[in-house]
């Protein structure tokens, strides 16, 4: 990070970029909190908490717009270098992923309201709680990697996302069985499927943020590299450095 | 469009931007074709066609990467004006939406393969075929609006998306009833739900593209304006012109 910012002559510009990064971190913190609150609302049947998540989504949407605009303004006032452009692109893409995390949290909150009055399974959706915990840890890693500009976070998140995907598939299989066995619980089980789906998407967004950080630091876009080659590409240059 | 491009002194730069736009259109055409082929594969139980959609997705992903990189290169070589930045941002965001359209088409194709050997309902998923037709028309409008830089396309797409969302909700309600009535058909019905969901997402992406075009032409980000005010904001300045 230090090295990156040293390339700039203007102190004011550095300060502006630093503020931009700080805003993104703040937005990320809010999105993470929304996910946890939405899950808490579901598990506790807390309608009020769910409503607060829904109104937080408006704030997160507004933040995305404001930061996006600020980023464009900063660029337009300067002659951006290739690495400035990369930084701003990485910020704009990260913003977009965070905004979608907020959207998914809002979806969970809406379903939590619908489910507050419904029967609960004996384990009170333990499988969703556990999946949410893993996804939250991915979000934290993504934001931490973004704050410290650590490109290896892309690999950590890539591996974590594979695990979350497996967890998601297992939950779906379980729910499909319930659907066939308990036709009267269709609405409730379908709602639980939508929540699993939202959590899986949040994991994807965390993984995407890891890839934006990698692109920013290393200048290489790894988004669409086939899964079996991704680790090699991401870890490759590091290995040969040592 | 003419007006926009006249602002640039350099002919070469104009040519580069024009090529960029042409590449986006080409990618959009591919994404649209993928959606229609995936649906055709589902309706006809055509596994081979579904496989061709899955391999087309790799091409679309690669195109996104290449065009994205080219856009950054073009910007880095110039002193971009505020409107150049807007154009490039709109292109990058449109690319991202088109890439996700390709992803959704790929999901439909994968499900089509799974469903090729399964029972079919008497109407052969007519409700999905109809929804796909509406979504395709949205995609066409979005690409056409992008090609001609017509900001009003945002309103057209916004209205069309509301209709598609209603259609989606109606299909879900219907499928939930089937789920409760035919527990043996759970897998098949859930698969049909995922397809409806993918189509609904494609409609969202088309709507997003409309908003990118609006932002590009008018310099205003309308993504998160509340639904009931959106039309007014988008149509407002036009109305007072006349």
Short mmCIF file of C-alpha atoms in Angstrom, two decimals, chain A residues 2-237:
data_model
loop_
_atom_site.label_atom_id
_atom_site.label_comp_id
_atom_site.label_asym_id
_atom_site.label_seq_id
_atom_site.Cartn_x
_atom_site.Cartn_y
_atom_site.Cartn_z
CA UNK A 2 2.75 2.41 1.01
CA UNK A 3 4.56 1.70 -2.20
CA UNK A 4 1.43 2.30 -4.18
CA UNK A 5 0.75 5.67 -2.65
CA UNK A 6 4.36 6.84 -2.91
CA UNK A 7 4.01 6.93 -6.66
CA UNK A 8 1.87 10.01 -6.35
CA UNK A 9 3.47 13.37 -6.13
CA UNK A 10 0.46 15.24 -4.90
CA UNK A 11 -0.31 14.95 -1.24
CA UNK A 12 -3.83 16.19 -1.70
CA UNK A 13 -4.52 13.51 -4.26
CA UNK A 14 -3.24 10.85 -1.88
CA UNK A 15 -5.50 12.22 0.80
CA UNK A 16 -8.47 12.09 -1.54
CA UNK A 17 -7.77 8.50 -2.50
CA UNK A 18 -7.30 7.60 1.15
CA UNK A 19 -10.68 9.16 2.02
CA UNK A 20 -12.27 7.23 -0.81
CA UNK A 21 -10.87 4.00 0.56
CA UNK A 22 -12.08 4.88 4.02
CA UNK A 23 -15.60 5.50 2.71
CA UNK A 24 -15.58 2.09 1.03
CA UNK A 25 -14.53 0.48 4.32
CA UNK A 26 -17.34 2.25 6.12
CA UNK A 27 -19.86 1.05 3.56
CA UNK A 28 -18.44 -2.47 3.85
CA UNK A 29 -18.87 -2.38 7.62
CA UNK A 30 -22.49 -1.37 7.20
CA UNK A 31 -23.16 -4.13 4.69
CA UNK A 32 -21.61 -6.70 7.03
CA UNK A 33 -23.76 -5.48 9.91
CA UNK A 34 -26.87 -5.69 7.73
CA UNK A 35 -26.16 -9.35 6.98
CA UNK A 36 -25.71 -10.20 10.65
CA UNK A 37 -28.78 -8.22 11.73
CA UNK A 38 -30.92 -9.82 9.05
CA UNK A 39 -29.87 -13.28 10.23
CA UNK A 40 -30.44 -12.34 13.88
CA UNK A 41 -33.91 -11.08 12.92
CA UNK A 42 -34.64 -14.41 11.26
CA UNK A 43 -33.39 -16.57 14.13
CA UNK A 44 -35.11 -14.51 16.84
CA UNK A 45 -38.24 -13.68 14.83
CA UNK A 46 -37.42 -10.03 15.48
CA UNK A 47 -39.53 -8.00 13.04
CA UNK A 48 -38.28 -4.64 14.27
CA UNK A 49 -34.66 -5.57 13.65
CA UNK A 50 -35.59 -6.82 10.18
CA UNK A 51 -37.21 -3.45 9.43
CA UNK A 52 -34.05 -1.62 10.49
CA UNK A 53 -32.08 -3.69 7.95
CA UNK A 54 -34.52 -2.70 5.21
CA UNK A 55 -34.03 0.99 5.96
CA UNK A 56 -30.25 0.58 6.23
CA UNK A 57 -30.30 -0.63 2.62
CA UNK A 58 -31.39 2.83 1.47
CA UNK A 59 -28.36 4.32 3.22
CA UNK A 60 -25.99 1.80 1.64
CA UNK A 61 -27.46 2.50 -1.81
CA UNK A 62 -26.99 6.22 -1.29
CA UNK A 63 -23.40 5.67 -0.15
CA UNK A 64 -22.62 3.72 -3.30
CA UNK A 65 -23.90 6.58 -5.44
CA UNK A 66 -22.00 9.23 -3.47
CA UNK A 67 -18.68 7.38 -3.41
CA UNK A 68 -18.99 6.48 -7.08
CA UNK A 69 -19.57 10.13 -7.97
CA UNK A 70 -16.69 11.29 -5.77
CA UNK A 71 -14.37 8.79 -7.48
CA UNK A 72 -15.32 10.16 -10.90
CA UNK A 73 -14.79 13.73 -9.73
CA UNK A 74 -11.35 12.95 -8.38
CA UNK A 75 -10.32 11.29 -11.63
CA UNK A 76 -11.73 14.07 -13.79
CA UNK A 77 -9.73 16.70 -11.91
CA UNK A 78 -6.40 14.88 -12.52
CA UNK A 79 -4.44 13.21 -15.22
CA UNK A 80 -4.83 9.77 -13.80
CA UNK A 81 -2.02 7.27 -14.26
CA UNK A 82 -2.78 3.68 -15.23
CA UNK A 83 -2.56 2.69 -11.57
CA UNK A 84 -4.91 5.50 -10.47
CA UNK A 85 -7.41 4.19 -12.97
CA UNK A 86 -6.98 0.68 -11.64
CA UNK A 87 -7.52 1.88 -8.09
CA UNK A 88 -10.67 3.75 -9.00
CA UNK A 89 -11.99 0.84 -11.06
CA UNK A 90 -11.33 -1.54 -8.18
CA UNK A 91 -13.14 0.83 -5.83
CA UNK A 92 -16.14 1.20 -8.13
CA UNK A 93 -16.40 -2.57 -8.60
CA UNK A 94 -16.02 -3.20 -4.87
CA UNK A 95 -18.76 -0.65 -4.19
CA UNK A 96 -21.00 -2.50 -6.58
CA UNK A 97 -20.41 -5.80 -4.79
CA UNK A 98 -21.00 -4.23 -1.38
CA UNK A 99 -24.21 -2.67 -2.59
CA UNK A 100 -25.39 -6.09 -3.73
CA UNK A 101 -24.46 -7.57 -0.36
CA UNK A 102 -26.79 -4.96 1.14
CA UNK A 103 -29.51 -6.02 -1.32
CA UNK A 104 -29.16 -9.66 -0.32
CA UNK A 105 -29.30 -8.71 3.38
CA UNK A 106 -32.48 -6.77 2.65
CA UNK A 107 -33.97 -9.85 0.97
CA UNK A 108 -33.16 -11.93 4.05
CA UNK A 109 -34.75 -9.27 6.28
CA UNK A 110 -37.94 -9.26 4.20
CA UNK A 111 -38.21 -13.04 4.43
CA UNK A 112 -37.46 -12.85 8.18
CA UNK A 113 -40.55 -10.64 8.59
CA UNK A 114 -42.66 -13.13 6.66
CA UNK A 115 -41.29 -16.04 8.71
CA UNK A 116 -41.63 -14.40 12.14
CA UNK A 117 -45.13 -15.84 12.60
CA UNK A 118 -44.46 -19.23 11.02
CA UNK A 119 -43.57 -22.53 12.63
CA UNK A 120 -39.88 -23.06 13.31
CA UNK A 121 -37.93 -26.25 12.81
CA UNK A 122 -36.55 -27.81 15.99
CA UNK A 123 -32.98 -26.71 15.18
CA UNK A 124 -34.14 -23.10 14.48
CA UNK A 125 -32.32 -23.01 11.12
CA UNK A 126 -28.98 -23.92 12.60
CA UNK A 127 -27.66 -24.79 9.11
CA UNK A 128 -28.40 -21.26 7.89
CA UNK A 129 -26.86 -19.71 10.99
CA UNK A 130 -23.69 -21.68 10.39
CA UNK A 131 -23.56 -20.77 6.69
CA UNK A 132 -24.08 -17.10 7.60
CA UNK A 133 -21.14 -17.27 10.01
CA UNK A 134 -18.86 -18.52 7.23
CA UNK A 135 -20.09 -15.89 4.82
CA UNK A 136 -19.58 -13.16 7.38
CA UNK A 137 -16.01 -14.27 7.91
CA UNK A 138 -15.49 -14.09 4.12
CA UNK A 139 -16.84 -10.53 4.10
CA UNK A 140 -14.47 -9.56 6.89
CA UNK A 141 -11.50 -11.08 5.09
CA UNK A 142 -12.51 -9.27 1.91
CA UNK A 143 -12.71 -5.90 3.64
CA UNK A 144 -9.50 -6.51 5.54
CA UNK A 145 -7.75 -7.49 2.29
CA UNK A 146 -9.11 -4.35 0.66
CA UNK A 147 -7.93 -2.16 3.56
CA UNK A 148 -4.41 -3.57 3.51
CA UNK A 149 -4.26 -4.22 -0.26
CA UNK A 150 -3.20 -7.83 0.15
CA UNK A 151 -3.55 -9.62 -3.19
CA UNK A 152 -3.31 -13.11 -1.64
CA UNK A 153 -6.71 -12.51 -0.09
CA UNK A 154 -8.06 -13.55 -3.51
CA UNK A 155 -6.86 -17.12 -2.87
CA UNK A 156 -8.13 -17.24 0.72
CA UNK A 157 -11.54 -16.10 -0.45
CA UNK A 158 -11.55 -18.37 -3.42
CA UNK A 159 -11.02 -21.39 -1.16
CA UNK A 160 -13.58 -20.17 1.41
CA UNK A 161 -16.11 -19.68 -1.37
CA UNK A 162 -15.70 -23.27 -2.54
CA UNK A 163 -16.53 -24.45 0.99
CA UNK A 164 -19.54 -22.18 1.24
CA UNK A 165 -20.75 -23.45 -2.14
CA UNK A 166 -20.50 -27.04 -0.88
CA UNK A 167 -22.40 -26.07 2.25
CA UNK A 168 -25.06 -24.43 0.10
CA UNK A 169 -25.46 -27.52 -2.07
CA UNK A 170 -25.82 -29.71 1.03
CA UNK A 171 -28.46 -27.39 2.50
CA UNK A 172 -30.40 -27.41 -0.77
CA UNK A 173 -30.39 -31.21 -0.92
CA UNK A 174 -31.69 -31.32 2.63
CA UNK A 175 -34.44 -28.80 1.88
CA UNK A 176 -35.50 -30.61 -1.30
CA UNK A 177 -36.07 -33.70 0.84
CA UNK A 178 -38.17 -31.69 3.28
CA UNK A 179 -40.18 -30.27 0.39
CA UNK A 180 -41.06 -33.74 -0.83
CA UNK A 181 -41.84 -34.96 2.69
CA UNK A 182 -43.74 -32.00 4.10
CA UNK A 183 -45.94 -30.48 1.40
CA UNK A 184 -47.70 -28.35 4.01
CA UNK A 185 -44.47 -26.55 4.83
CA UNK A 186 -43.77 -25.58 1.23
CA UNK A 187 -43.80 -21.81 1.77
CA UNK A 188 -41.58 -21.99 4.82
CA UNK A 189 -39.05 -24.30 3.17
CA UNK A 190 -38.96 -22.26 -0.02
CA UNK A 191 -38.28 -19.18 2.09
CA UNK A 192 -35.39 -20.98 3.75
CA UNK A 193 -34.08 -21.88 0.27
CA UNK A 194 -34.16 -18.19 -0.73
CA UNK A 195 -32.16 -17.33 2.37
CA UNK A 196 -29.54 -19.99 1.63
CA UNK A 197 -29.39 -18.59 -1.89
CA UNK A 198 -28.89 -15.02 -0.61
CA UNK A 199 -26.06 -16.18 1.66
CA UNK A 200 -24.40 -18.00 -1.21
CA UNK A 201 -24.55 -14.80 -3.28
CA UNK A 202 -23.00 -12.81 -0.45
CA UNK A 203 -20.11 -15.29 -0.46
CA UNK A 204 -19.72 -14.69 -4.20
CA UNK A 205 -19.56 -10.94 -3.67
CA UNK A 206 -16.86 -11.35 -0.99
CA UNK A 207 -14.90 -13.50 -3.44
CA UNK A 208 -15.34 -10.85 -6.14
CA UNK A 209 -13.90 -8.20 -3.82
CA UNK A 210 -10.82 -10.39 -3.34
CA UNK A 211 -10.45 -10.47 -7.12
CA UNK A 212 -10.76 -6.68 -7.38
CA UNK A 213 -7.97 -6.29 -4.80
CA UNK A 214 -5.81 -8.70 -6.75
CA UNK A 215 -6.45 -6.80 -9.98
CA UNK A 216 -5.65 -3.52 -8.28
CA UNK A 217 -2.35 -4.67 -6.80
CA UNK A 218 -1.16 -6.99 -9.54
CA UNK A 219 -2.84 -5.44 -12.56
CA UNK A 220 -4.27 -8.77 -13.65
CA UNK A 221 -7.92 -9.67 -14.02
CA UNK A 222 -8.46 -13.16 -12.58
CA UNK A 223 -12.23 -13.15 -12.57
CA UNK A 224 -12.77 -15.64 -15.34
CA UNK A 225 -9.74 -17.88 -15.06
CA UNK A 226 -10.94 -21.49 -14.80
CA UNK A 227 -11.19 -22.64 -11.19
CA UNK A 228 -8.43 -25.23 -11.50
CA UNK A 229 -5.91 -22.67 -12.74
CA UNK A 230 -6.88 -19.77 -10.52
CA UNK A 231 -4.75 -20.59 -7.50
CA UNK A 232 -1.72 -21.09 -9.68
CA UNK A 233 -2.15 -17.77 -11.42
CA UNK A 234 -2.77 -15.91 -8.18
CA UNK A 235 -0.02 -17.57 -6.19
CA UNK A 236 2.38 -18.02 -9.10
CA UNK A 237 4.25 -14.69 -9.08
#
